[in-house]
mmCIF file of C-alpha atoms in Angstrom:
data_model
loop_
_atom_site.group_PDB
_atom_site.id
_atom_site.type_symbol
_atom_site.label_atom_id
_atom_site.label_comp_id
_atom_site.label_asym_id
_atom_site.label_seq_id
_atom_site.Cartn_x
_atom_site.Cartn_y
_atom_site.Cartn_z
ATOM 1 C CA UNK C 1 96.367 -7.735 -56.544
ATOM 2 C CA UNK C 2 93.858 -5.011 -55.617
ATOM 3 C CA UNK C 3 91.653 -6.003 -52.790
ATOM 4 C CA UNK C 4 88.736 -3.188 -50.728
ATOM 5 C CA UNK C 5 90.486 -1.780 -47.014
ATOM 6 C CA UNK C 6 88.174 0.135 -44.630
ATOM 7 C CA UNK C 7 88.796 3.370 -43.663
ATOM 8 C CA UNK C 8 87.453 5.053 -40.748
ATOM 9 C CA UNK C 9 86.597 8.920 -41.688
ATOM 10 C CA UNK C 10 86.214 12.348 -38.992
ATOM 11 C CA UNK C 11 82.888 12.645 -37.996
ATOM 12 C CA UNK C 12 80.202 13.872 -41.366
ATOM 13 C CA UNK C 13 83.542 14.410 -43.496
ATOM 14 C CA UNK C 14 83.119 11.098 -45.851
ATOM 15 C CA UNK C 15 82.142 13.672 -48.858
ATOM 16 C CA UNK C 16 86.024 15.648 -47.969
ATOM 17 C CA UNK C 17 87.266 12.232 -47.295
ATOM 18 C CA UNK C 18 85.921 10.674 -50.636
ATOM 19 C CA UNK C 19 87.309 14.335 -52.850
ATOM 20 C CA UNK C 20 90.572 14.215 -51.569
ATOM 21 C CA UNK C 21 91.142 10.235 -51.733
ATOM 22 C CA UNK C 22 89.700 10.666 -55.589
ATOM 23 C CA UNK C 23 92.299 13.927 -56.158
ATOM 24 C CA UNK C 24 94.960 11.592 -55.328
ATOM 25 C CA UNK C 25 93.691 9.167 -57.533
ATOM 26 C CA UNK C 26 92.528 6.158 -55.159
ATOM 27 C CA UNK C 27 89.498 4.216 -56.292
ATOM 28 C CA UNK C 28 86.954 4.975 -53.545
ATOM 29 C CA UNK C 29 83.304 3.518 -53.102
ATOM 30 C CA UNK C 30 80.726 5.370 -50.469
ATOM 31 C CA UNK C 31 77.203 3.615 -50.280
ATOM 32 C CA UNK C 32 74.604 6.359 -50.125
ATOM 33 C CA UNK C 33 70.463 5.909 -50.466
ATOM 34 C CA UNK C 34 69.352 9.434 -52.757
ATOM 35 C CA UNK C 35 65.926 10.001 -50.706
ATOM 36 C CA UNK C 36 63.789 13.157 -51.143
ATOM 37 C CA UNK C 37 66.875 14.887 -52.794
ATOM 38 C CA UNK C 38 69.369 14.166 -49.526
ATOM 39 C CA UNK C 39 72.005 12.199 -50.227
ATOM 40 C CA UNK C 40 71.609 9.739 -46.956
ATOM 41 C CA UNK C 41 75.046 7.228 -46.427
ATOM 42 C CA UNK C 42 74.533 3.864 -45.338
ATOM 43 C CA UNK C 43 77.627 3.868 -43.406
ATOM 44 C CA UNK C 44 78.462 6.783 -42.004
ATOM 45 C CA UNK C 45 81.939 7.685 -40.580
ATOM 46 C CA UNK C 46 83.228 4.973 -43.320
ATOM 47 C CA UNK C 47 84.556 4.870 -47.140
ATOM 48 C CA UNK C 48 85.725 1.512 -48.568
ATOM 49 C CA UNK C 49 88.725 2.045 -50.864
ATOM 50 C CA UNK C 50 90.475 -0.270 -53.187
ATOM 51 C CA UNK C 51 94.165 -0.731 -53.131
ATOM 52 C CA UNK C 52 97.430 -2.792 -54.232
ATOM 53 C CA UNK C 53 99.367 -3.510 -50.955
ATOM 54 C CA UNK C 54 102.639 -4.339 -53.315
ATOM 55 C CA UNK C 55 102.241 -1.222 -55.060
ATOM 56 C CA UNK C 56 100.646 1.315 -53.539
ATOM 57 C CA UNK C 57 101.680 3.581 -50.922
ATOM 58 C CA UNK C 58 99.265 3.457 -47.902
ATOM 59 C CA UNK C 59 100.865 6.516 -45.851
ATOM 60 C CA UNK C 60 99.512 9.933 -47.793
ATOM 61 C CA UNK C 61 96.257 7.911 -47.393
ATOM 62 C CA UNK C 62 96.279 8.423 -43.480
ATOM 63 C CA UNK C 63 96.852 12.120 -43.412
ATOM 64 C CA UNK C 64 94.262 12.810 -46.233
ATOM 65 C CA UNK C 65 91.862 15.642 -45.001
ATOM 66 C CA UNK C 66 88.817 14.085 -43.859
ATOM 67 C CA UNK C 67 90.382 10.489 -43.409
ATOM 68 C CA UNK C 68 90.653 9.847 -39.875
ATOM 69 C CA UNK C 69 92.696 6.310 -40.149
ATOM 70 C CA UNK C 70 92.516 2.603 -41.671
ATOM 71 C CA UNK C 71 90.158 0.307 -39.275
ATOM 72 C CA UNK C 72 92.397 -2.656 -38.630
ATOM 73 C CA UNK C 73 92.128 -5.962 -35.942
ATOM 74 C CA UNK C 74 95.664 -5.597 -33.985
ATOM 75 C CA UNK C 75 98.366 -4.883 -36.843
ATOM 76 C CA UNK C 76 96.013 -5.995 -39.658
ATOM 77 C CA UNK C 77 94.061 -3.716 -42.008
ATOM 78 C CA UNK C 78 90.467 -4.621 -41.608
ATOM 79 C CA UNK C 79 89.826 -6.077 -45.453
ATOM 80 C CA UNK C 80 86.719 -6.300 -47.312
ATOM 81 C CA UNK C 81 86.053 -9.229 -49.835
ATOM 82 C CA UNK C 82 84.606 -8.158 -53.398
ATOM 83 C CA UNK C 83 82.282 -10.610 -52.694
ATOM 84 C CA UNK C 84 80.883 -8.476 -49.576
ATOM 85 C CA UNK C 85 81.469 -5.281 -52.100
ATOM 86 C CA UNK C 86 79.559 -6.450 -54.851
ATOM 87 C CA UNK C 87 76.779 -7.638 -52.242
ATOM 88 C CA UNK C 88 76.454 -4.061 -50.967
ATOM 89 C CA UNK C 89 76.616 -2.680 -54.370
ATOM 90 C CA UNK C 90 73.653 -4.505 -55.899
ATOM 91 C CA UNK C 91 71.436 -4.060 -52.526
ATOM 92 C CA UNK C 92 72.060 -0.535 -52.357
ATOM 93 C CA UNK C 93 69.062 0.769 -54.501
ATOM 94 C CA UNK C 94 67.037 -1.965 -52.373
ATOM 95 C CA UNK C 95 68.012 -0.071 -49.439
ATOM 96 C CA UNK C 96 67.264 3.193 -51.237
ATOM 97 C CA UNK C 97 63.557 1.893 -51.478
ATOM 98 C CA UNK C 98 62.853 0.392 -47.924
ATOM 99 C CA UNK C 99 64.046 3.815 -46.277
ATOM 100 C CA UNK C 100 62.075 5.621 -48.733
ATOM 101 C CA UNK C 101 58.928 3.566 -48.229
ATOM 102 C CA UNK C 102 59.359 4.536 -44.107
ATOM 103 C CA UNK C 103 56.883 6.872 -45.034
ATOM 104 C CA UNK C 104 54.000 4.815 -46.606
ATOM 105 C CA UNK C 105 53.880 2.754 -43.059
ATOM 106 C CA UNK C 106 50.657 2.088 -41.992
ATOM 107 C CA UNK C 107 49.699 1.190 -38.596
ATOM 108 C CA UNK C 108 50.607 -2.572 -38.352
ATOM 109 C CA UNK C 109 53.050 -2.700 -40.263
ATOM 110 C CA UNK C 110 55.924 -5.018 -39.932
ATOM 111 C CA UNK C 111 59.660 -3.229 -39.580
ATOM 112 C CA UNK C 112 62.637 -3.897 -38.194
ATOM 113 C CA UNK C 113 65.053 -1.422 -35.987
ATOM 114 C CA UNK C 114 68.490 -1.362 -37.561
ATOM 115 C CA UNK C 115 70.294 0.244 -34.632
ATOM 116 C CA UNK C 116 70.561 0.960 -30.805
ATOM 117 C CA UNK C 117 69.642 -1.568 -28.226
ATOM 118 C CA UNK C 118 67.209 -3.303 -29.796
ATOM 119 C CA UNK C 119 68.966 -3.661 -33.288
ATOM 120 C CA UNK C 120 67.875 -6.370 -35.799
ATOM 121 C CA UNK C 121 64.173 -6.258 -33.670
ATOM 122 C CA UNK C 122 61.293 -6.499 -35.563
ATOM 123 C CA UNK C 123 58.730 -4.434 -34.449
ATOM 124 C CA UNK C 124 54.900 -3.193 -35.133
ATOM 125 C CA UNK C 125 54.635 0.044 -36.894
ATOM 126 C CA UNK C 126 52.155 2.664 -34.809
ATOM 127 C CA UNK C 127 52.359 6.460 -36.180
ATOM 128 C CA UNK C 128 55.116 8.897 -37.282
ATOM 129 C CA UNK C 129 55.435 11.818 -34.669
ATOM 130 C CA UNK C 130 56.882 14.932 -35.350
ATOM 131 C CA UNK C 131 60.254 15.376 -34.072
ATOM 132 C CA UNK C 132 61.536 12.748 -36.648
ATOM 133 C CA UNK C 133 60.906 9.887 -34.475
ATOM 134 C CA UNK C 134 57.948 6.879 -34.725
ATOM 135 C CA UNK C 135 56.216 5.137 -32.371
ATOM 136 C CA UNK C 136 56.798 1.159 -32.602
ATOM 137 C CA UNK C 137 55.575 -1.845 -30.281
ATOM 138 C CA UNK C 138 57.685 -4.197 -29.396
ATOM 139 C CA UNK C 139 57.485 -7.638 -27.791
ATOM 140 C CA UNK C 140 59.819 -7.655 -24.611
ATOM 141 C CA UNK C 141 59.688 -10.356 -22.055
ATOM 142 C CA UNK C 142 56.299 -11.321 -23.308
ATOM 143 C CA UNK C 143 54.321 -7.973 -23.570
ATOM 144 C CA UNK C 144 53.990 -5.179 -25.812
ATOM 145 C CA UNK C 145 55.626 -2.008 -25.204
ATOM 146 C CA UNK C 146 55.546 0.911 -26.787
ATOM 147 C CA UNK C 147 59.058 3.130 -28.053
ATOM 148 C CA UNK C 148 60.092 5.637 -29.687
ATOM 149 C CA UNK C 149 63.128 5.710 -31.786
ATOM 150 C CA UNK C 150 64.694 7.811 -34.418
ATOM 151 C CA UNK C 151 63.030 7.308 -37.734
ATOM 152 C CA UNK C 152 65.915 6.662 -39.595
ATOM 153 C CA UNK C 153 66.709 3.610 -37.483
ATOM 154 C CA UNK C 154 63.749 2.021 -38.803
ATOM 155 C CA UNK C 155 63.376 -0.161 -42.364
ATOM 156 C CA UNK C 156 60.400 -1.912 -43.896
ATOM 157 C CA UNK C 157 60.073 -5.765 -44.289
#
């Protein structure tokens, strides 16, 4: 039975990663977001891939160009549920639309910060400035502060 593995891939080579895995015929899914004509992956430095542990042979996988290794906890491959798949799958053009929407913030608005130290933080929206970065405040130990962070580590709620 067929069931998703993770695979960790070298550093900005999940497009290599994803040609050479499809050359050889492996069944490989990438979530991207398509915004102002950049392709833009959701999870960078990873590419699920489907396989059949009885039948298929997990070695020329490994030494793919591009592939860096399988992620696994101690001797286990690191598997993925099609539940989880199919979850990512149908919310990918809904993340497609909150990144694309970063733009059409308005002071006040409501986001949240999707990475760094204050990951999964929701935030206040102030301005864009222009080295791809926005200004945010944020509530810390009862005040507001202000930060800047790197635009694409932003989303709207």
């Amino acid at each position: 039975m067929k069931k998703w593995y993770l695979i960790k891939t070298k550093p900005k080579q999940e497009k290599i990663a994803i040609a050479n895995l499809q050359n050889q015929n492996y069944h490989v899914y990438c979530p991207f977001a398509k915004i102002n004509s950049k392709v833009v992956i959701l999870f960078p430095g990873y590419l699920f891939i489907h396989l059949d542990e009885t039948l298929e042979n997990f070695s020329p996988i490994r030494s793919t160009k591009g592939v860096l290794n399988f992620v696994r906890f101690g001797l286990s491959y690191a598997k993925i549920s099609d539940k989880i798949i199919n979850f990512i799958k149908y919310n990918e053009q809904n993340t497609t639309d909150k990144i694309k929407r970063l733009n059409d913030f308005k002071v006040g608005d409501k986001v949240e910060i999707t990475e760094g130290v204050f990951k999964n933080c929701i935030a206040i929206f102030q301005s864009l400035k222009p080295d791809d970065r926005v200004l945010l405040l944020i509530n810390l130990m009862g005040q507001q502060q202000s930060i800047k962070i790197k635009k694409k580590s932003v989303i709207g709620l």
